Amino acid sequence: DIQMTQSPSSLSASVGDRVTISCRASQRISRYLNWYQYKAGKAPKVLIDSASNLQSGVPSRFSGSGSGTDFTLTITSLEPEDFATYYCQQSFTTPGSFGPGTRVDVK
Amino acid sequence: EVQLMESGGGLVQPGGSLRLSCAASGFNFHAYAMHWVRHTPEKGLEYISAISNDAVYKSHADSVKGRFTVSRDNSKNTLFLQMDSLRPEDTGMYYCAKGVAPGPRTHFDYWGQGTLVSVSS
């Protein structure tokens, strides 16, 4: 199975900060990489699919990049509602494994 | 409006069984692959099972292979997860999620609110 890693595992940031989260796959997955936002007690929400395709309704401050094994999620200016845990997920093979998550909390 | 509603969770002893259901509405259920994902505080989101739109293709994570079985009834717009030989580490919130294509290799665009499974003696 493909293993996904993320860094950092957590970070503290302030509203208005630029945040960058990295995701790495254990083998090449082309651009079959998706990003989700998770808040406790709520359903996960897809932000980006295919490495860089922003989902409808997701603010443009979110962006994704990368291909092959290395990917990045960027939030250009953090808003209060963005404090959450972010997961990458590969859909190159099934089961489509998730990364361990990056928790973004208030500095 | 797409809706996914999980049910069937609860408290069960180790070695026990549960059957989760996910009732779908608001889209052509028979046209899309469906998935089960769980969340635990220890591991975060964990992909559990996938089933193609026609149920020909099924896959399960290694952690549940041989114990969990995914299935679907397209006539009733319902997804199932039969969970046998449950372990304490299976404790978590179980979500069903809709894929965006007939096959399973896609992201998930809609999720249910989850059903809680607790495995403890």
PDB file of C-alpha atoms in Angstrom:
ATOM      1  CA  ASP A   1       0.000   0.000   0.000  1.00  0.00           C
ATOM      2  CA  ILE A   2       1.055   3.605  -0.537  1.00  0.00           C
ATOM      3  CA  GLN A   3       2.111   5.388   2.651  1.00  0.00           C
ATOM      4  CA  MET A   4       1.425   9.082   3.061  1.00  0.00           C
ATOM      5  CA  THR A   5       3.343  11.406   5.359  1.00  0.00           C
ATOM      6  CA  GLN A   6       2.668  15.030   6.276  1.00  0.00           C
ATOM      7  CA  SER A   7       4.719  17.785   7.821  1.00  0.00           C
ATOM      8  CA  PRO A   8       4.483  19.420  10.173  1.00  0.00           C
ATOM      9  CA  SER A   9       2.207  17.318  12.357  1.00  0.00           C
ATOM     10  CA  SER A  10       0.946  20.516  13.957  1.00  0.00           C
ATOM     11  CA  LEU A  11       1.536  24.237  13.743  1.00  0.00           C
ATOM     12  CA  SER A  12       0.431  27.348  15.544  1.00  0.00           C
ATOM     13  CA  ALA A  13      -0.526  30.365  13.506  1.00  0.00           C
ATOM     14  CA  SER A  14      -2.363  33.663  13.694  1.00  0.00           C
ATOM     15  CA  VAL A  15      -5.158  35.062  11.576  1.00  0.00           C
ATOM     16  CA  GLY A  16      -3.614  36.528   8.452  1.00  0.00           C
ATOM     17  CA  ASP A  17      -0.608  34.193   8.427  1.00  0.00           C
ATOM     18  CA  ARG A  18       0.481  32.225   5.394  1.00  0.00           C
ATOM     19  CA  VAL A  19       0.401  28.498   6.116  1.00  0.00           C
ATOM     20  CA  THR A  20       2.092  25.742   4.132  1.00  0.00           C
ATOM     21  CA  ILE A  21       1.546  22.020   4.695  1.00  0.00           C
ATOM     22  CA  SER A  22       3.568  19.338   2.958  1.00  0.00           C
ATOM     23  CA  CYS A  23       2.504  15.846   1.965  1.00  0.00           C
ATOM     24  CA  ARG A  24       4.705  13.078   0.603  1.00  0.00           C
ATOM     25  CA  ALA A  25       3.746   9.748  -0.959  1.00  0.00           C
ATOM     26  CA  SER A  26       5.890   6.632  -0.636  1.00  0.00           C
ATOM     27  CA  GLN A  27       5.722   6.137  -4.407  1.00  0.00           C
ATOM     28  CA  ARG A  28       4.801   8.251  -7.379  1.00  0.00           C
ATOM     29  CA  ILE A  29       1.087   8.983  -7.590  1.00  0.00           C
ATOM     30  CA  SER A  30       1.031  11.448 -10.510  1.00  0.00           C
ATOM     31  CA  ARG A  31      -1.492  14.091  -9.414  1.00  0.00           C
ATOM     32  CA  TYR A  32      -3.914  11.743  -7.620  1.00  0.00           C
ATOM     33  CA  LEU A  33      -3.735  13.782  -4.428  1.00  0.00           C
ATOM     34  CA  ASN A  34      -6.609  15.338  -2.524  1.00  0.00           C
ATOM     35  CA  TRP A  35      -6.803  17.633   0.503  1.00  0.00           C
ATOM     36  CA  TYR A  36      -9.499  17.589   3.193  1.00  0.00           C
ATOM     37  CA  GLN A  37     -10.300  19.807   6.138  1.00  0.00           C
ATOM     38  CA  TYR A  38     -11.550  18.149   9.307  1.00  0.00           C
ATOM     39  CA  LYS A  39     -13.174  19.749  12.326  1.00  0.00           C
ATOM     40  CA  ALA A  40     -14.170  17.645  15.321  1.00  0.00           C
ATOM     41  CA  GLY A  41     -17.820  16.592  15.214  1.00  0.00           C
ATOM     42  CA  LYS A  42     -18.229  17.550  11.571  1.00  0.00           C
ATOM     43  CA  ALA A  43     -17.975  15.712   8.305  1.00  0.00           C
ATOM     44  CA  PRO A  44     -14.639  16.108   6.496  1.00  0.00           C
ATOM     45  CA  LYS A  45     -14.700  18.587   3.643  1.00  0.00           C
ATOM     46  CA  VAL A  46     -12.802  18.237   0.394  1.00  0.00           C
ATOM     47  CA  LEU A  47     -10.812  21.355  -0.464  1.00  0.00           C
ATOM     48  CA  ILE A  48      -8.708  20.317  -3.440  1.00  0.00           C
ATOM     49  CA  ASP A  49      -8.630  17.302  -5.719  1.00  0.00           C
ATOM     50  CA  SER A  50      -6.099  16.235  -8.350  1.00  0.00           C
ATOM     51  CA  ALA A  51      -3.348  18.134  -6.514  1.00  0.00           C
ATOM     52  CA  SER A  52      -4.490  21.617  -7.495  1.00  0.00           C
ATOM     53  CA  ASN A  53      -8.176  21.632  -8.477  1.00  0.00           C
ATOM     54  CA  LEU A  54     -10.035  23.875  -6.036  1.00  0.00           C
ATOM     55  CA  GLN A  55     -13.473  22.572  -5.176  1.00  0.00           C
ATOM     56  CA  SER A  56     -16.500  24.725  -5.863  1.00  0.00           C
ATOM     57  CA  GLY A  57     -17.260  26.992  -2.929  1.00  0.00           C
ATOM     58  CA  VAL A  58     -13.805  26.705  -1.356  1.00  0.00           C
ATOM     59  CA  PRO A  59     -12.173  30.107  -0.831  1.00  0.00           C
ATOM     60  CA  SER A  60      -9.358  31.054  -3.182  1.00  0.00           C
ATOM     61  CA  ARG A  61      -6.949  31.510  -0.266  1.00  0.00           C
ATOM     62  CA  PHE A  62      -6.549  27.715  -0.448  1.00  0.00           C
ATOM     63  CA  SER A  63      -4.297  26.322  -3.154  1.00  0.00           C
ATOM     64  CA  GLY A  64      -2.515  23.078  -3.883  1.00  0.00           C
ATOM     65  CA  SER A  65       0.519  22.126  -5.908  1.00  0.00           C
ATOM     66  CA  GLY A  66       2.809  19.230  -6.664  1.00  0.00           C
ATOM     67  CA  SER A  67       3.000  15.975  -8.576  1.00  0.00           C
ATOM     68  CA  GLY A  68       4.747  12.657  -8.312  1.00  0.00           C
ATOM     69  CA  THR A  69       5.563  12.250  -4.631  1.00  0.00           C
ATOM     70  CA  ASP A  70       5.632  15.759  -3.151  1.00  0.00           C
ATOM     71  CA  PHE A  71       2.645  18.017  -2.655  1.00  0.00           C
ATOM     72  CA  THR A  72       1.799  21.229  -0.846  1.00  0.00           C
ATOM     73  CA  LEU A  73      -1.329  22.854   0.532  1.00  0.00           C
ATOM     74  CA  THR A  74      -1.087  26.603   1.025  1.00  0.00           C
ATOM     75  CA  ILE A  75      -3.438  28.948   2.842  1.00  0.00           C
ATOM     76  CA  THR A  76      -2.387  32.449   1.836  1.00  0.00           C
ATOM     77  CA  SER A  77      -4.069  34.358   4.657  1.00  0.00           C
ATOM     78  CA  LEU A  78      -5.479  32.327   7.519  1.00  0.00           C
ATOM     79  CA  GLU A  79      -9.044  33.083   8.562  1.00  0.00           C
ATOM     80  CA  PRO A  80     -10.615  32.158  11.944  1.00  0.00           C
ATOM     81  CA  GLU A  81     -12.633  29.351  10.356  1.00  0.00           C
ATOM     82  CA  ASP A  82      -9.466  27.722   8.991  1.00  0.00           C
ATOM     83  CA  PHE A  83      -8.268  26.421  12.356  1.00  0.00           C
ATOM     84  CA  ALA A  84      -8.718  22.701  11.799  1.00  0.00           C
ATOM     85  CA  THR A  85      -6.837  19.529  10.891  1.00  0.00           C
ATOM     86  CA  TYR A  86      -5.824  19.020   7.259  1.00  0.00           C
ATOM     87  CA  TYR A  87      -5.347  15.641   5.619  1.00  0.00           C
ATOM     88  CA  CYS A  88      -3.916  14.666   2.286  1.00  0.00           C
ATOM     89  CA  GLN A  89      -5.212  11.522   0.600  1.00  0.00           C
ATOM     90  CA  GLN A  90      -3.983   9.629  -2.431  1.00  0.00           C
ATOM     91  CA  SER A  91      -6.496   8.202  -4.906  1.00  0.00           C
ATOM     92  CA  PHE A  92      -3.896   6.575  -7.182  1.00  0.00           C
ATOM     93  CA  THR A  93      -4.696   3.171  -5.731  1.00  0.00           C
ATOM     94  CA  THR A  94      -7.300   1.713  -3.432  1.00  0.00           C
ATOM     95  CA  PRO A  95      -7.414   1.787  -0.508  1.00  0.00           C
ATOM     96  CA  GLY A  96      -6.832   5.496  -0.918  1.00  0.00           C
ATOM     97  CA  SER A  97      -4.667   6.114   2.122  1.00  0.00           C
ATOM     98  CA  PHE A  98      -4.675   9.328   4.123  1.00  0.00           C
ATOM     99  CA  GLY A  99      -1.774  11.167   5.647  1.00  0.00           C
ATOM    100  CA  PRO A 100      -1.614  11.450   9.457  1.00  0.00           C
ATOM    101  CA  GLY A 101      -2.943  15.004   9.422  1.00  0.00           C
ATOM    102  CA  THR A 102      -1.632  18.487  10.215  1.00  0.00           C
ATOM    103  CA  ARG A 103      -3.354  20.324  13.023  1.00  0.00           C
ATOM    104  CA  VAL A 104      -3.497  24.101  12.644  1.00  0.00           C
ATOM    105  CA  ASP A 105      -4.242  25.853  15.909  1.00  0.00           C
ATOM    106  CA  VAL A 106      -4.232  29.347  17.314  1.00  0.00           C
ATOM    107  CA  LYS A 107      -0.894  30.847  18.227  1.00  0.00           C
TER     108      LYS A 107
ATOM    109  CA  GLU B   1     -29.506  17.986  -2.237  1.00  0.00           C
ATOM    110  CA  VAL B   2     -27.104  15.117  -1.631  1.00  0.00           C
ATOM    111  CA  GLN B   3     -27.626  13.469   1.738  1.00  0.00           C
ATOM    112  CA  LEU B   4     -25.818  10.571   3.351  1.00  0.00           C
ATOM    113  CA  MET B   5     -27.105   9.235   6.653  1.00  0.00           C
ATOM    114  CA  GLU B   6     -25.151   6.595   8.566  1.00  0.00           C
ATOM    115  CA  SER B   7     -26.693   4.349  11.208  1.00  0.00           C
ATOM    116  CA  GLY B   8     -25.939   1.161  13.098  1.00  0.00           C
ATOM    117  CA  GLY B   9     -23.123   2.268  15.354  1.00  0.00           C
ATOM    118  CA  GLY B  10     -23.032   1.544  19.051  1.00  0.00           C
ATOM    119  CA  LEU B  11     -21.197  -0.132  21.900  1.00  0.00           C
ATOM    120  CA  VAL B  12     -20.044  -3.697  21.292  1.00  0.00           C
ATOM    121  CA  GLN B  13     -17.723  -6.096  23.083  1.00  0.00           C
ATOM    122  CA  PRO B  14     -14.435  -7.203  21.519  1.00  0.00           C
ATOM    123  CA  GLY B  15     -15.090 -10.032  19.094  1.00  0.00           C
ATOM    124  CA  GLY B  16     -18.599  -8.805  18.414  1.00  0.00           C
ATOM    125  CA  SER B  17     -20.248  -7.642  15.213  1.00  0.00           C
ATOM    126  CA  LEU B  18     -22.034  -4.574  13.909  1.00  0.00           C
ATOM    127  CA  ARG B  19     -23.605  -3.713  10.580  1.00  0.00           C
ATOM    128  CA  LEU B  20     -23.427  -0.097   9.506  1.00  0.00           C
ATOM    129  CA  SER B  21     -25.802   1.354   6.944  1.00  0.00           C
ATOM    130  CA  CYS B  22     -25.618   4.525   4.898  1.00  0.00           C
ATOM    131  CA  ALA B  23     -28.843   5.764   3.327  1.00  0.00           C
ATOM    132  CA  ALA B  24     -28.222   7.947   0.296  1.00  0.00           C
ATOM    133  CA  SER B  25     -30.484  10.458  -1.414  1.00  0.00           C
ATOM    134  CA  GLY B  26     -30.324  13.380  -3.807  1.00  0.00           C
ATOM    135  CA  PHE B  27     -28.176  11.727  -6.484  1.00  0.00           C
ATOM    136  CA  ASN B  28     -28.085   8.658  -8.742  1.00  0.00           C
ATOM    137  CA  PHE B  29     -26.692   6.258  -6.166  1.00  0.00           C
ATOM    138  CA  HIS B  30     -26.152   3.468  -8.726  1.00  0.00           C
ATOM    139  CA  ALA B  31     -23.788   5.656 -10.755  1.00  0.00           C
ATOM    140  CA  TYR B  32     -21.090   6.272  -8.130  1.00  0.00           C
ATOM    141  CA  ALA B  33     -18.549   4.366  -6.114  1.00  0.00           C
ATOM    142  CA  MET B  34     -19.008   4.643  -2.376  1.00  0.00           C
ATOM    143  CA  HIS B  35     -16.554   4.528   0.479  1.00  0.00           C
ATOM    144  CA  TRP B  36     -16.192   4.054   4.239  1.00  0.00           C
ATOM    145  CA  VAL B  37     -13.706   6.158   6.193  1.00  0.00           C
ATOM    146  CA  ARG B  38     -13.227   6.239   9.947  1.00  0.00           C
ATOM    147  CA  HIS B  39     -11.748   8.813  12.286  1.00  0.00           C
ATOM    148  CA  THR B  40      -9.981   8.018  15.514  1.00  0.00           C
ATOM    149  CA  PRO B  41      -8.101  10.415  17.786  1.00  0.00           C
ATOM    150  CA  GLU B  42      -5.008   8.210  17.501  1.00  0.00           C
ATOM    151  CA  LYS B  43      -4.790   7.766  13.728  1.00  0.00           C
ATOM    152  CA  GLY B  44      -6.951  10.530  12.301  1.00  0.00           C
ATOM    153  CA  LEU B  45      -8.770   9.702   9.073  1.00  0.00           C
ATOM    154  CA  GLU B  46      -8.357   6.122   7.911  1.00  0.00           C
ATOM    155  CA  TYR B  47      -9.688   4.739   4.654  1.00  0.00           C
ATOM    156  CA  ILE B  48     -11.605   1.526   5.339  1.00  0.00           C
ATOM    157  CA  SER B  49     -13.450   0.258   2.272  1.00  0.00           C
ATOM    158  CA  ALA B  50     -14.442   1.097  -1.274  1.00  0.00           C
ATOM    159  CA  ILE B  51     -17.059  -0.383  -3.592  1.00  0.00           C
ATOM    160  CA  SER B  52     -17.611   0.427  -7.240  1.00  0.00           C
ATOM    161  CA  ASN B  53     -20.997   1.569  -8.485  1.00  0.00           C
ATOM    162  CA  ASP B  54     -21.945  -1.929  -9.650  1.00  0.00           C
ATOM    163  CA  ALA B  55     -20.367  -3.697  -6.652  1.00  0.00           C
ATOM    164  CA  VAL B  56     -18.024  -5.636  -8.934  1.00  0.00           C
ATOM    165  CA  TYR B  57     -14.953  -4.062  -7.368  1.00  0.00           C
ATOM    166  CA  LYS B  58     -14.426  -3.966  -3.613  1.00  0.00           C
ATOM    167  CA  SER B  59     -11.380  -3.155  -1.552  1.00  0.00           C
ATOM    168  CA  HIS B  60     -10.585  -3.034   2.151  1.00  0.00           C
ATOM    169  CA  ALA B  61      -7.702  -1.636   4.143  1.00  0.00           C
ATOM    170  CA  ASP B  62      -5.246  -4.204   5.488  1.00  0.00           C
ATOM    171  CA  SER B  63      -6.295  -3.293   9.030  1.00  0.00           C
ATOM    172  CA  VAL B  64      -9.824  -4.618   8.419  1.00  0.00           C
ATOM    173  CA  LYS B  65      -9.302  -7.174   5.647  1.00  0.00           C
ATOM    174  CA  GLY B  66     -10.981 -10.471   6.463  1.00  0.00           C
ATOM    175  CA  ARG B  67     -13.091  -8.860   9.201  1.00  0.00           C
ATOM    176  CA  PHE B  68     -15.073  -6.109   7.426  1.00  0.00           C
ATOM    177  CA  THR B  69     -17.138  -6.469   4.258  1.00  0.00           C
ATOM    178  CA  VAL B  70     -18.552  -3.626   2.190  1.00  0.00           C
ATOM    179  CA  SER B  71     -21.700  -4.075   0.123  1.00  0.00           C
ATOM    180  CA  ARG B  72     -24.472  -2.019  -1.424  1.00  0.00           C
ATOM    181  CA  ASP B  73     -28.111  -2.329  -2.479  1.00  0.00           C
ATOM    182  CA  ASN B  74     -28.670  -0.042  -5.435  1.00  0.00           C
ATOM    183  CA  SER B  75     -32.416  -0.743  -5.395  1.00  0.00           C
ATOM    184  CA  LYS B  76     -32.565   0.782  -1.904  1.00  0.00           C
ATOM    185  CA  ASN B  77     -29.861   3.451  -2.315  1.00  0.00           C
ATOM    186  CA  THR B  78     -28.024   2.015   0.669  1.00  0.00           C
ATOM    187  CA  LEU B  79     -24.390   1.238   1.451  1.00  0.00           C
ATOM    188  CA  PHE B  80     -23.424  -1.285   4.118  1.00  0.00           C
ATOM    189  CA  LEU B  81     -20.395  -2.230   6.185  1.00  0.00           C
ATOM    190  CA  GLN B  82     -20.487  -5.577   7.960  1.00  0.00           C
ATOM    191  CA  MET B  83     -17.963  -5.496  10.782  1.00  0.00           C
ATOM    192  CA  ASP B  84     -17.030  -8.786  12.451  1.00  0.00           C
ATOM    193  CA  SER B  85     -14.372  -9.763  15.005  1.00  0.00           C
ATOM    194  CA  LEU B  86     -14.307  -6.203  16.266  1.00  0.00           C
ATOM    195  CA  ARG B  87     -11.296  -4.974  18.203  1.00  0.00           C
ATOM    196  CA  PRO B  88     -10.844  -2.034  20.577  1.00  0.00           C
ATOM    197  CA  GLU B  89      -8.758  -0.297  17.925  1.00  0.00           C
ATOM    198  CA  ASP B  90     -11.804  -0.263  15.631  1.00  0.00           C
ATOM    199  CA  THR B  91     -13.368   2.324  17.931  1.00  0.00           C
ATOM    200  CA  GLY B  92     -14.073   5.560  16.101  1.00  0.00           C
ATOM    201  CA  MET B  93     -16.466   7.616  14.026  1.00  0.00           C
ATOM    202  CA  TYR B  94     -17.410   5.897  10.801  1.00  0.00           C
ATOM    203  CA  TYR B  95     -18.298   7.987   7.759  1.00  0.00           C
ATOM    204  CA  CYS B  96     -19.711   7.000   4.421  1.00  0.00           C
ATOM    205  CA  ALA B  97     -18.566   9.115   1.515  1.00  0.00           C
ATOM    206  CA  LYS B  98     -19.587   9.487  -2.097  1.00  0.00           C
ATOM    207  CA  GLY B  99     -17.071   9.214  -4.903  1.00  0.00           C
ATOM    208  CA  VAL B 100     -17.278  11.239  -8.102  1.00  0.00           C
ATOM    209  CA  ALA B 101     -17.116   8.365 -10.606  1.00  0.00           C
ATOM    210  CA  PRO B 102     -18.268   4.749 -10.986  1.00  0.00           C
ATOM    211  CA  GLY B 103     -14.844   3.470 -10.029  1.00  0.00           C
ATOM    212  CA  PRO B 104     -13.219   3.886  -6.630  1.00  0.00           C
ATOM    213  CA  ARG B 105     -10.075   5.875  -7.526  1.00  0.00           C
ATOM    214  CA  THR B 106     -11.426   9.345  -6.853  1.00  0.00           C
ATOM    215  CA  HIS B 107     -11.817  11.885  -4.116  1.00  0.00           C
ATOM    216  CA  PHE B 108     -14.971  12.119  -2.013  1.00  0.00           C
ATOM    217  CA  ASP B 109     -17.268  15.053  -2.589  1.00  0.00           C
ATOM    218  CA  TYR B 110     -19.979  14.361  -0.003  1.00  0.00           C
ATOM    219  CA  TRP B 111     -19.796  12.815   3.435  1.00  0.00           C
ATOM    220  CA  GLY B 112     -22.329  11.761   6.032  1.00  0.00           C
ATOM    221  CA  GLN B 113     -22.274  13.003   9.607  1.00  0.00           C
ATOM    222  CA  GLY B 114     -20.910   9.712  10.883  1.00  0.00           C
ATOM    223  CA  THR B 115     -21.939   6.951  13.263  1.00  0.00           C
ATOM    224  CA  LEU B 116     -19.934   6.179  16.382  1.00  0.00           C
ATOM    225  CA  VAL B 117     -18.591   2.683  17.013  1.00  0.00           C
ATOM    226  CA  SER B 118     -17.194   1.824  20.425  1.00  0.00           C
ATOM    227  CA  VAL B 119     -15.537  -1.538  21.066  1.00  0.00           C
ATOM    228  CA  SER B 120     -15.012  -2.178  24.745  1.00  0.00           C
ATOM    229  CA  SER B 121     -15.641  -4.798  27.400  1.00  0.00           C
TER     230      SER B 121
END
